[in-house]
Amino acid sequence: MTDHADALARVAEAEDTLRAIAAGEVDAFVVSDDARGSRIFTLSTADRPYRMFVENMRDGAATLSASGLILFANRRLSELLSCPREAIVGSPLTAFLADDSQRDLAHIRGPGGQGATAELELLGADGVRVPVQVGSSPLSVDGAELLCLTFTDLSAHKAKDREISRLGRAQGERMAQLQAAQEALTAQATHDALTGLPNRELLVERIDEAMERCRRSRKFMALLFIDLDRFKQVNDNHGHAAGDVALRSVADKLVAVLRPMDTVARIGGDEFVVLAPEIENQLHAVDLGSRLLAELGRRVGGGTRDEERVAASIGISVSAGGRGTAETLLKEADTAMYEAKSLGGRRVAVFDAALGLQVRQRSAARLVLQSALDDERIVAHYQPIIDLASGAVAGFEALARIQADDGSITPPSAFIPAAEESGLVVPLGAQVLRIALEAAARWPTTGVTGPLNLAVNLSSRQFESGDLPTLIADELARCSVSAGCLHLELTETAVMDLHVDLLDQLHRIAALGVQIGLDDFGTGYASLTHLRRLPLTFVKIDQSFIQGLGVDHEDERIVAAVVDLAANLGLRSIAEGVETTDQLRRLRELGCDQAQGYLFDHPLAPGDVPEAIERRATPPPRRPPPARPPAARAPAAPPGR
Ligand code: C2E
Ligand code: CA
Ligand code: CA
């Protein structure tokens, strides 16, 4: 028999003995324990092995009376409670339970006192709380209902749990931070920092989605391309901070007008796009555009500052049943916006087939112009300007043309709009100025009216870079042409916007001695204030009014008024598009100073200019002065063509 089995047999034997003792059959017994001899177990010592087992348990153990008093506590429990055993035995268990655990006492007993397990907190004599798992089982001794309890210390577990949950929380916080950072990044990538509106990427995504829905629903959707008019001036005149305020206010106003399903994005400096994903028809979009314009023009909170009211040009493109792509739709809206802008701004334009054709023609024209600029195939033709008093040539207006390799000529009507729109009018203007000054430097002098003048057309876009005065001064010096001979023609619409920078450049140019005049006068809206603030020396009356001379009473009155106005302001008046001798006669009667038109000459190729100068070199004999002063404006002989 092994030692172990031997020991078990002895324990079994001892149990039998104990039962005998409990039954009062025995009160002492002798056990032959080992080779050293027999030992006498009395009743007090008979249960020692059990006691030792209980004492050495890793868990606390106790016996509870039916009234909840602790009858027995092992060493471990005494340790758990930091309390000597004498103080534990005889005390109610509740004395050692933390407040929150008091109510768990019932759990400890289990239903019907059948025993149970529960987690609770012991309250040690030193005030330390010890989490334990309590297991209970009923024990009936001599009719007394006792409860045996074991207490497993959970401190280590709990600490680990706390650590795990702390780590979990920290991890959670890190995850949340990471997610927030990721969301911020995404927002940054898809939103505009200044206004918080979606940016172009997000807009395109939403257009794609809206198109997909339109394809299924067969409905309409619209894009409204909004570009603020003259926004650069807000920045220039009031500073960038004011510009930012204005842009934010625009964003707020747009959002206020739109439906929740609409998207408004900021896709450039002062460019916004509204996506209206579901509309009934095109009119609906136009109506929305008008409402946006009205809202933008409204002052915020009754304020008076410039940046609170803005004008804008709005271009609309509509897609029916999801026609097109985000890119084409945006392009169409952009094109319509340019159309609105070129019509004077503060309006809505809708993209349609005609506009599409125009755009294709313009982009073709842009290509032709670009290659002509690259190959230096820009030429100027020169149209004489006749002094009506003497009949002599006062000068020539340089008019741009493109010369093809085969010698054929493209007129400016075919490329000026594209040049203006694309900005190519800037290099074009510089080339025309250069070649015209070079040509003028070679013109023969006639001695009739002094040196011949050269008129050159300017586009407002040539002022954008700010170095036009320098360019002009340099070219004059290079070609040795006297500044007084150079006459620059600006259209009324080009000077509508009299901003500080434009005025400054015009004054610098005038200070060189160069003359500046208004072209196509009467077709724009130049006010008297404009005429007085600009350093002008002449106005050119638009040919549409000249055509009406002797035909349309209204036109005649306008021409008379312009000639008078010019004279009163000390400006020279020049009539354009004079085609008939009747028109010429009327102009003379009205006292117009100079004239230009097919009646005298068409624009001439450079080689034909000397002949035209010679032709008029001898002044015709003077006639008696007209009825109207001044005498210097006596009619000249009819043009000799
Ligand atoms: P514009 O400055 O008003 O030039 C006068 C236009 O009227 C010229 O047309 C000229 O050929 C035309 N014309 C002259 N006499 C008569 C006439 O008796 N009857 C009629 N019906 N027309 C006459 P063109 O050369 O086709 O130029 C058209 C426009 O293109 C010019 O109008 C000007 O605005 C622009 N342009 C021409 N060259 C340049 C340039 O170098 N720079 C800029 N920015 N614009 C230019
Ligand atoms: Ca002109
Ligand atoms: Ca003109």
XYZ file of C-alpha atoms and ligand atoms in Angstrom:
689
model
C 0.000 0.000 0.000
C 1.323 3.425 -0.803
C 1.824 6.059 1.872
C -0.984 8.105 0.415
C -3.538 5.321 0.388
C -2.375 4.411 3.805
C -3.027 7.939 5.053
C -6.484 7.978 3.417
C -7.360 4.688 5.126
C -6.314 6.191 8.381
C -8.373 9.287 7.860
C -11.394 7.115 7.087
C -10.708 5.229 10.219
C -10.371 8.486 12.153
C -13.683 9.688 10.747
C -15.361 6.582 12.001
C -13.757 7.244 15.312
C -14.965 10.847 15.319
C -18.490 9.731 14.629
C -18.147 7.361 17.557
C -16.917 10.245 19.704
C -19.745 12.504 18.485
C -22.206 9.772 19.351
C -20.675 9.651 22.853
C -19.491 6.090 22.378
C -15.776 6.943 22.935
C -13.978 9.727 24.765
C -10.286 8.863 23.967
C -8.419 6.657 21.584
C -4.967 5.567 20.704
C -3.546 5.619 17.259
C -0.404 3.850 16.318
C 0.816 6.619 14.096
C 4.330 5.685 13.057
C 7.385 3.706 13.868
C 8.089 6.035 16.783
C 5.183 4.589 18.597
C 1.557 5.221 19.451
C -0.028 8.609 20.145
C -3.044 9.263 22.253
C -5.699 11.481 20.685
C -8.083 13.044 23.152
C -11.355 14.621 22.048
C -9.675 18.002 21.930
C -7.039 16.811 19.554
C -8.926 14.271 17.521
C -9.883 16.754 14.819
C -6.394 18.272 14.512
C -5.719 17.155 10.952
C -8.964 18.871 9.949
C -8.101 21.956 11.914
C -4.663 22.082 10.328
C -6.234 21.686 6.934
C -8.673 24.522 7.650
C -5.980 26.664 9.246
C -3.662 26.294 6.277
C -6.272 26.966 3.626
C -5.377 29.693 1.167
C -8.881 31.060 1.665
C -10.440 32.509 4.733
C -12.973 30.241 6.443
C -15.595 30.836 9.090
C -18.608 29.257 10.642
C -21.631 31.444 11.179
C -24.410 30.895 13.676
C -28.024 31.211 12.584
C -28.044 34.722 14.082
C -25.006 35.722 12.015
C -22.348 35.513 14.746
C -18.954 34.213 13.784
C -18.345 30.990 15.715
C -15.097 30.095 14.087
C -12.533 31.910 11.917
C -9.384 30.493 10.428
C -5.989 32.177 10.355
C -6.370 33.372 6.815
C -9.604 35.179 7.643
C -7.880 36.825 10.580
C -5.234 38.001 8.111
C -7.827 39.210 5.637
C -9.519 41.231 8.362
C -6.219 42.362 9.961
C -7.781 41.389 13.202
C -6.867 38.840 15.901
C -9.022 35.812 15.959
C -10.291 36.537 19.501
C -11.830 39.756 18.254
C -13.455 38.029 15.319
C -15.035 35.038 16.996
C -18.256 36.044 18.644
C -18.722 39.159 16.526
C -21.441 39.418 13.908
C -20.164 38.971 10.360
C -21.814 42.293 9.426
C -19.237 44.050 11.625
C -16.678 43.078 9.020
C -18.645 43.899 5.908
C -18.218 47.180 4.039
C -21.435 49.234 3.954
C -22.315 48.411 0.348
C -21.876 44.731 1.060
C -24.332 44.616 4.002
C -27.264 44.018 1.729
C -25.429 41.062 0.204
C -25.712 39.083 3.400
C -28.917 37.513 2.186
C -27.097 36.452 -0.967
C -24.501 34.756 1.170
C -27.080 32.543 2.717
C -28.564 31.755 -0.653
C -32.219 31.008 -1.345
C -33.739 29.100 1.548
C -30.347 29.119 3.267
C -29.141 26.615 0.706
C -25.808 28.320 0.279
C -24.524 30.425 -2.582
C -21.595 32.394 -3.846
C -21.379 36.173 -3.848
C -18.859 38.917 -4.262
C -18.576 41.419 -1.464
C -16.139 43.596 0.383
C -14.749 42.823 3.791
C -13.905 45.769 5.979
C -10.694 45.117 7.863
C -9.991 46.424 11.369
C -7.460 48.738 9.732
C -10.216 50.173 7.519
C -8.897 48.509 4.377
C -11.544 47.036 2.120
C -10.811 43.624 0.728
C -12.879 42.308 -2.140
C -13.701 38.651 -1.692
C -15.739 35.940 -3.226
C -17.785 34.245 -0.528
C -18.961 30.687 -0.818
C -21.429 29.345 1.715
C -22.847 25.985 2.535
C -25.241 25.113 5.326
C -24.151 22.882 8.087
C -26.456 21.323 10.581
C -24.876 20.389 13.909
C -27.032 18.996 16.714
C -30.078 20.689 15.253
C -28.273 24.044 15.084
C -28.304 25.513 11.607
C -24.811 26.809 10.914
C -23.284 28.260 7.803
C -19.786 27.424 6.629
C -18.136 30.250 4.739
C -15.028 30.492 2.625
C -13.555 33.849 1.556
C -11.396 33.976 -1.566
C -9.335 37.136 -1.742
C -10.107 38.946 -5.012
C -7.725 41.887 -4.441
C -5.224 40.681 -6.991
C -8.023 39.911 -9.472
C -9.671 43.221 -8.870
C -6.394 45.096 -9.239
C -5.825 43.298 -12.504
C -9.389 44.080 -13.584
C -8.896 47.713 -12.639
C -5.649 47.823 -14.542
C -7.302 46.205 -17.528
C -10.179 48.605 -17.434
C -7.770 51.532 -16.931
C -5.810 50.349 -19.926
C -9.083 49.872 -21.762
C -10.158 53.396 -20.932
C -6.786 54.818 -21.962
C -6.970 52.806 -25.151
C -10.507 54.042 -25.705
C -9.414 57.619 -25.170
C -6.543 57.175 -27.580
C -8.884 55.644 -30.120
C -11.314 58.527 -29.681
C -8.486 61.027 -30.103
C -7.293 59.195 -33.167
C -10.785 59.122 -34.595
C -11.272 62.831 -33.884
C -7.941 63.598 -35.541
C -8.909 61.466 -38.488
C -12.277 63.207 -38.747
C -10.569 66.612 -38.546
C -8.218 65.574 -41.315
C -11.067 64.355 -43.470
C -12.980 67.562 -42.783
C -9.879 69.526 -43.687
C -9.509 67.597 -46.886
C -13.147 68.076 -47.815
C -13.970 71.487 -46.352
C -12.826 75.031 -46.821
C -11.015 76.328 -43.746
C -12.304 79.900 -43.951
C -16.029 79.290 -44.364
C -16.342 75.668 -43.274
C -18.203 74.964 -46.517
C -17.511 71.806 -48.547
C -14.640 72.222 -50.986
C -14.402 71.227 -54.634
C -13.597 67.545 -53.901
C -16.658 67.072 -51.738
C -18.787 69.068 -54.182
C -17.770 66.837 -57.093
C -18.581 63.777 -54.981
C -22.046 65.165 -54.225
C -22.643 66.130 -57.868
C -21.805 62.564 -58.871
C -24.275 61.213 -56.314
C -26.971 63.671 -57.403
C -26.437 62.719 -61.053
C -26.794 59.071 -60.226
C -30.105 59.794 -58.466
C -31.244 61.949 -61.413
C -30.532 59.131 -63.837
C -32.889 56.939 -61.856
C -35.567 59.547 -61.090
C -35.302 61.255 -64.514
C -35.440 64.591 -62.678
C -33.539 67.846 -63.077
C -30.614 69.092 -61.079
C -28.785 72.407 -61.305
C -25.417 73.904 -60.556
C -25.175 77.606 -59.807
C -21.672 78.989 -60.225
C -21.352 82.164 -58.166
C -18.478 84.587 -58.643
C -18.419 87.819 -56.657
C -18.165 90.986 -58.717
C -15.168 93.221 -58.032
C -14.191 91.232 -54.966
C -10.527 92.076 -55.559
C -11.391 95.655 -54.677
C -12.752 94.690 -51.263
C -9.404 93.035 -50.568
C -7.383 95.882 -52.056
C -9.313 98.723 -50.471
C -10.255 97.239 -47.100
C -7.599 94.581 -46.525
C -7.680 90.808 -46.446
C -9.315 90.585 -43.034
C -12.313 92.499 -44.405
C -12.223 90.224 -47.440
C -12.421 87.190 -45.166
C -15.339 88.687 -43.272
C -17.115 89.322 -46.553
C -16.528 85.746 -47.741
C -17.880 84.315 -44.491
C -20.899 86.547 -44.713
C -21.474 85.382 -48.291
C -21.264 81.761 -47.120
C -23.833 82.435 -44.369
C -26.186 84.199 -46.740
C -26.031 81.400 -49.303
C -26.647 78.743 -46.685
C -29.609 80.731 -45.363
C -31.387 80.717 -48.728
C -30.813 77.070 -49.587
C -32.776 73.946 -48.754
C -31.177 71.353 -46.466
C -30.720 69.018 -49.429
C -28.724 71.628 -51.384
C -24.947 71.887 -51.127
C -22.998 75.104 -51.260
C -19.255 74.781 -51.735
C -16.431 77.290 -51.905
C -14.172 76.227 -54.729
C -11.916 79.238 -55.127
C -11.092 82.675 -53.748
C -14.443 84.301 -54.413
C -16.070 81.395 -56.228
C -18.944 79.425 -54.748
C -21.022 76.665 -56.287
C -24.522 75.667 -55.263
C -25.727 72.184 -56.084
C -29.520 71.945 -56.180
C -29.910 68.186 -56.545
C -33.624 68.095 -57.222
C -35.506 70.784 -59.092
C -38.682 70.798 -61.135
C -37.319 72.644 -64.161
C -34.861 75.226 -65.412
C -37.023 78.140 -64.239
C -36.739 76.861 -60.713
C -32.946 77.213 -60.962
C -33.178 80.737 -62.390
C -35.532 81.670 -59.583
C -33.080 80.285 -57.031
C -30.269 82.273 -58.696
C -32.289 85.495 -58.446
C -33.033 84.874 -54.799
C -29.340 84.274 -54.091
C -28.457 87.551 -55.849
C -31.036 89.434 -53.816
C -29.810 87.901 -50.562
C -26.173 88.703 -51.333
C -27.100 92.308 -52.065
C -28.822 92.663 -48.692
C -26.953 94.419 -45.876
C -26.436 92.349 -42.763
C -28.045 93.689 -39.600
C -28.607 97.115 -41.138
C -24.844 97.624 -41.401
C -23.378 100.069 -43.838
C -20.015 98.563 -44.591
C -19.105 97.603 -48.133
C -18.218 94.032 -47.307
C -21.752 93.369 -46.097
C -23.254 93.896 -49.541
C -21.925 92.037 -52.478
C -22.840 91.778 -56.107
C -22.248 88.537 -57.915
C -22.481 86.951 -61.320
C -24.268 83.610 -61.355
C -23.979 81.012 -64.094
C -26.430 78.126 -64.158
C -26.185 74.724 -65.778
C -29.039 72.280 -65.615
C -28.837 68.541 -66.116
C -31.943 66.627 -67.076
C -32.008 62.966 -66.091
C -28.377 63.030 -65.051
C -26.986 64.164 -68.415
C -23.231 64.886 -68.487
C -20.579 64.591 -65.815
C -19.671 66.682 -62.798
C -16.846 68.165 -64.806
C -18.907 69.187 -67.853
C -21.688 70.546 -65.677
C -19.248 72.651 -63.657
C -17.640 73.909 -66.847
C -21.001 74.899 -68.294
C -21.993 76.749 -65.139
C -18.604 78.491 -65.168
C -19.123 79.508 -68.807
C -22.587 80.869 -68.058
C -21.092 82.761 -65.101
C -18.576 84.412 -67.450
C -21.438 85.312 -69.737
C -23.240 86.970 -66.788
C -20.032 88.802 -65.913
C -19.418 90.007 -69.461
C -22.963 91.365 -69.551
C -22.006 93.649 -66.687
C -22.289 91.350 -63.668
C -24.925 91.316 -60.902
C -27.045 88.949 -62.966
C -27.903 85.332 -63.722
C -27.085 83.590 -67.007
C -28.084 80.082 -68.026
C -25.916 77.801 -70.096
C -27.588 76.733 -73.327
C -26.611 75.314 -76.699
C -25.879 78.754 -78.227
C -23.566 79.596 -75.385
C -21.935 76.208 -75.826
C -21.287 76.939 -79.487
C -19.861 80.328 -78.603
C -17.564 78.714 -76.069
C -16.286 76.202 -78.619
C -15.708 78.998 -81.118
C -13.890 81.049 -78.523
C -11.664 78.220 -77.489
C -10.815 77.601 -81.159
C -10.127 81.324 -81.554
C -7.918 81.254 -78.476
C -5.794 78.521 -80.033
C -5.470 80.447 -83.291
C -4.521 83.613 -81.417
C -2.017 81.827 -79.200
C -0.219 80.377 -82.193
C -0.278 83.764 -83.981
C 1.275 85.366 -80.890
C 3.909 82.629 -80.703
C 4.794 82.941 -84.401
C 4.567 86.746 -84.394
C 1.845 86.725 -87.018
C -0.007 89.615 -85.379
C -0.084 92.608 -87.694
C -1.671 96.029 -87.412
C -3.645 97.823 -90.090
C -3.863 101.576 -89.860
C -6.974 103.669 -90.412
C -6.432 107.390 -90.987
C -8.011 109.886 -88.633
C -8.873 113.073 -90.492
C -8.739 116.537 -89.074
C -12.093 118.004 -90.130
C -10.850 121.564 -90.084
C -7.919 121.011 -92.426
C -8.869 117.756 -94.106
C -5.374 116.504 -93.427
C -4.446 113.216 -91.814
C -4.009 113.813 -88.094
C -2.913 110.267 -87.414
C -3.812 106.575 -87.636
C -5.555 104.084 -85.448
C -3.735 100.761 -85.232
C -6.160 97.833 -85.532
C -4.971 94.320 -84.848
C -5.258 91.451 -87.298
C -3.925 87.925 -87.543
C -2.048 87.177 -90.740
C -2.083 83.548 -91.862
C 0.877 81.996 -93.699
C -1.025 82.290 -96.980
C -1.405 86.030 -96.386
C -5.113 85.866 -95.488
C -6.218 88.212 -92.734
C -8.421 87.452 -89.693
C -10.282 90.489 -88.320
C -10.333 91.304 -84.582
C -14.023 90.436 -84.233
C -12.891 86.799 -84.612
C -10.385 86.843 -81.763
C -10.815 89.879 -79.466
C -13.616 88.311 -77.328
C -11.517 85.153 -76.848
C -8.464 87.318 -76.163
C -10.322 89.308 -73.510
C -11.723 86.213 -71.878
C -8.461 84.271 -71.803
C -6.236 87.197 -70.916
C -4.306 86.778 -74.174
C -5.349 90.343 -74.869
C -2.451 91.367 -72.601
C 0.378 89.959 -74.771
C -1.669 90.893 -77.848
C -1.908 94.542 -76.740
C 1.820 94.605 -76.007
C 2.635 93.230 -79.478
C 0.329 95.695 -81.225
C 1.845 98.593 -79.256
C 5.335 97.462 -80.186
C 4.754 96.951 -83.924
C 2.617 100.086 -84.253
C 5.256 102.273 -82.560
C 7.942 100.732 -84.771
C 5.788 101.527 -87.831
C 4.949 105.058 -86.649
C 8.645 105.768 -86.137
C 9.098 105.251 -89.904
C 6.103 107.302 -91.092
C 7.044 110.329 -93.186
C 6.299 113.703 -91.612
C 3.847 115.838 -93.556
C 4.299 119.198 -91.965
C 0.558 119.806 -92.150
C -0.540 118.942 -88.666
C 2.843 118.286 -87.142
C 3.985 114.738 -86.462
C 1.355 112.080 -87.112
C -0.440 110.596 -84.148
C -0.782 106.889 -83.453
C -3.927 105.651 -81.733
C -3.735 102.246 -80.038
C -6.584 100.349 -78.370
C -6.162 99.193 -74.782
C -8.027 96.501 -72.909
C -8.757 96.944 -69.213
C -6.983 93.661 -68.611
C -3.694 95.292 -69.609
C -3.876 97.265 -66.350
C -4.099 94.137 -64.215
C -0.371 93.562 -63.805
C 0.280 97.198 -62.872
C 3.344 97.652 -65.087
C 1.598 99.121 -68.144
C 2.966 102.675 -67.590
C 6.518 101.297 -67.529
C 5.915 99.172 -70.621
C 4.602 102.185 -72.518
C 7.495 104.418 -71.417
C 10.016 101.748 -72.438
C 8.461 101.215 -75.881
C 8.282 104.962 -76.567
C 11.954 105.319 -75.666
C 12.984 102.267 -77.686
C 11.213 103.488 -80.835
C 12.082 107.175 -80.272
C 8.466 108.208 -80.711
C 7.407 111.370 -78.903
C 4.946 110.552 -76.107
C 2.531 113.231 -77.299
C 1.994 111.290 -80.534
C 0.705 108.200 -78.754
C -3.068 108.211 -78.170
C -4.531 105.386 -76.144
C -8.173 104.395 -76.601
C -10.073 102.899 -73.696
C -13.666 101.741 -73.920
C -16.178 103.218 -71.508
C -16.843 99.780 -70.054
C -13.128 99.355 -69.348
C -13.169 102.369 -67.058
C -16.549 101.681 -65.447
C -14.712 100.401 -62.448
C -12.664 103.407 -61.430
C -10.541 101.769 -58.801
C -7.551 103.447 -57.223
C -4.996 101.373 -59.063
C -6.481 102.009 -62.522
C -6.658 105.751 -61.881
C -3.098 105.764 -60.642
C -1.815 103.973 -63.744
C -3.768 106.259 -66.068
C -2.299 109.318 -64.373
C 1.198 107.888 -64.644
C 0.646 107.251 -68.358
C -0.769 110.760 -68.869
C 2.227 112.169 -67.005
C 4.446 110.688 -69.728
C 2.686 113.041 -72.138
C 0.632 110.246 -73.718
C -2.969 111.188 -74.602
C -5.861 109.077 -73.314
C -9.366 108.983 -74.752
C -12.656 107.131 -74.396
C -13.580 104.821 -77.286
C -17.107 103.862 -78.392
C -18.386 106.790 -76.358
C -22.118 106.694 -75.702
C -22.442 102.897 -75.577
C -21.347 102.562 -71.959
C -22.346 104.303 -68.819
C -19.446 106.638 -68.157
C -20.759 109.404 -65.970
C -19.687 113.016 -65.935
C -17.733 112.203 -62.815
C -15.799 109.617 -64.799
C -15.037 112.152 -67.499
C -13.751 114.609 -64.916
C -11.669 112.216 -62.864
C -9.922 110.579 -65.808
C -6.956 112.343 -67.438
C -8.655 112.440 -70.863
C -7.934 114.528 -73.955
C -10.451 113.066 -76.451
C -13.648 111.035 -76.902
C -14.562 108.879 -79.877
C -18.261 108.948 -80.649
C -19.468 105.427 -81.324
C -20.202 104.591 -84.937
C -23.759 103.484 -84.163
C -24.670 107.142 -83.511
C -22.806 108.372 -86.606
C -24.770 105.894 -88.724
C -27.945 107.569 -87.485
C -26.900 111.053 -88.584
C -29.465 112.497 -90.971
C -31.648 109.398 -90.402
C -32.477 109.181 -86.747
C -33.335 112.333 -84.895
C -32.394 110.822 -81.543
C -28.909 109.789 -82.743
C -28.387 113.231 -84.181
C -29.231 114.832 -80.829
C -26.833 112.476 -79.045
C -23.970 113.303 -81.422
C -24.649 117.040 -81.013
C -24.725 116.660 -77.222
C -21.490 114.651 -77.123
C -19.672 117.148 -79.357
C -20.836 119.983 -77.074
C -19.988 118.112 -73.914
C -16.502 117.332 -75.229
C -15.933 120.960 -76.221
C -17.075 122.129 -72.789
C -14.725 119.728 -71.052
C -11.876 120.738 -73.360
C -11.805 117.315 -75.032
C -11.318 116.628 -78.735
C -14.303 114.888 -80.378
C -13.663 112.209 -82.955
C -16.420 110.582 -85.033
C -15.941 106.924 -85.992
C -17.491 104.957 -88.841
C -18.125 107.891 -91.126
C -19.303 106.359 -94.394
C -21.249 109.058 -96.244
C -20.682 112.662 -97.253
C -23.989 113.513 -95.541
C -22.652 112.226 -92.260
C -19.466 114.176 -92.813
C -21.396 117.374 -93.565
C -23.518 117.022 -90.434
C -20.428 116.385 -88.306
C -18.828 119.510 -89.642
C -21.984 121.512 -88.924
C -22.043 120.155 -85.388
C -18.414 121.175 -84.884
C -16.871 117.725 -84.494
C -13.049 117.916 -84.516
C -11.920 114.753 -86.261
C -13.369 111.791 -88.117
C -12.488 108.295 -89.206
C -14.331 105.940 -91.502
C -14.620 104.104 -94.789
C -15.512 107.429 -96.432
C -11.873 108.420 -96.022
C -10.087 105.078 -95.898
C -10.444 101.512 -94.684
C -7.785 100.335 -92.247
C -4.649 100.097 -94.420
C -1.901 97.512 -94.595
C 1.341 99.044 -93.266
C 2.768 99.324 -96.786
C -0.156 101.497 -97.947
C 0.219 104.062 -95.167
C 2.903 106.331 -96.776
C 0.756 106.709 -99.905
C -2.276 107.714 -97.814
C -0.181 110.279 -95.980
C 1.171 111.708 -99.233
C -2.302 111.841 -100.755
C -3.412 114.314 -98.093
C -0.097 116.053 -97.640
C -1.168 119.163 -99.534
C -3.914 120.905 -97.629
C -6.890 121.721 -99.850
C -7.795 125.397 -100.332
C -9.748 126.778 -97.362
C -13.414 127.461 -97.641
C -15.389 130.173 -95.859
C -15.933 129.323 -92.159
C -19.168 127.541 -91.148
C -21.989 129.213 -89.291
C -20.850 127.669 -86.043
C -17.763 128.733 -84.088
C -14.971 128.112 -83.538
C -13.428 129.252 -86.836
C -10.772 126.558 -86.597
C -13.474 123.981 -87.280
C -14.088 125.144 -90.840
C -15.089 122.298 -93.128
C -12.335 120.726 -95.116
C -12.621 119.623 -98.708
C -14.336 116.258 -99.203
C -11.925 113.412 -98.745
C -10.011 112.665 -101.887
C -10.440 108.957 -102.408
P -12.726 100.045 -82.593
O -11.601 100.404 -81.721
O -14.012 100.762 -82.387
O -12.231 100.184 -84.066
C -12.996 100.692 -85.084
C -13.567 99.590 -85.862
O -14.462 100.135 -86.811
C -12.508 98.875 -86.671
O -12.922 97.533 -86.799
C -12.620 99.526 -88.011
O -12.173 98.711 -89.077
C -14.101 99.742 -88.106
N -14.442 100.816 -89.015
C -13.699 101.872 -89.341
N -14.359 102.694 -90.190
C -15.569 102.124 -90.385
C -16.711 102.498 -91.156
O -16.783 103.500 -91.827
N -17.787 101.677 -91.103
C -17.761 100.538 -90.339
N -18.853 99.784 -90.327
N -16.710 100.161 -89.608
C -15.621 100.956 -89.638
P -11.925 96.386 -86.596
O -10.589 96.699 -87.164
O -12.621 95.163 -87.055
O -11.771 96.362 -85.046
C -12.830 95.993 -84.252
C -12.571 96.217 -82.816
O -11.575 95.336 -82.336
C -12.024 97.592 -82.504
O -13.064 98.494 -82.457
C -11.407 97.370 -81.168
O -12.388 97.450 -80.168
C -10.917 95.966 -81.289
N -9.494 96.008 -81.551
C -8.822 96.096 -82.721
N -7.503 96.105 -82.519
C -7.319 96.011 -81.197
C -6.163 95.982 -80.334
O -5.016 96.076 -80.778
N -6.376 95.893 -79.019
C -7.637 95.836 -78.507
N -7.766 95.747 -77.191
N -8.725 95.880 -79.247
C -8.567 95.966 -80.587
Ca -10.642 102.198 -81.172
Ca -14.590 102.502 -81.451
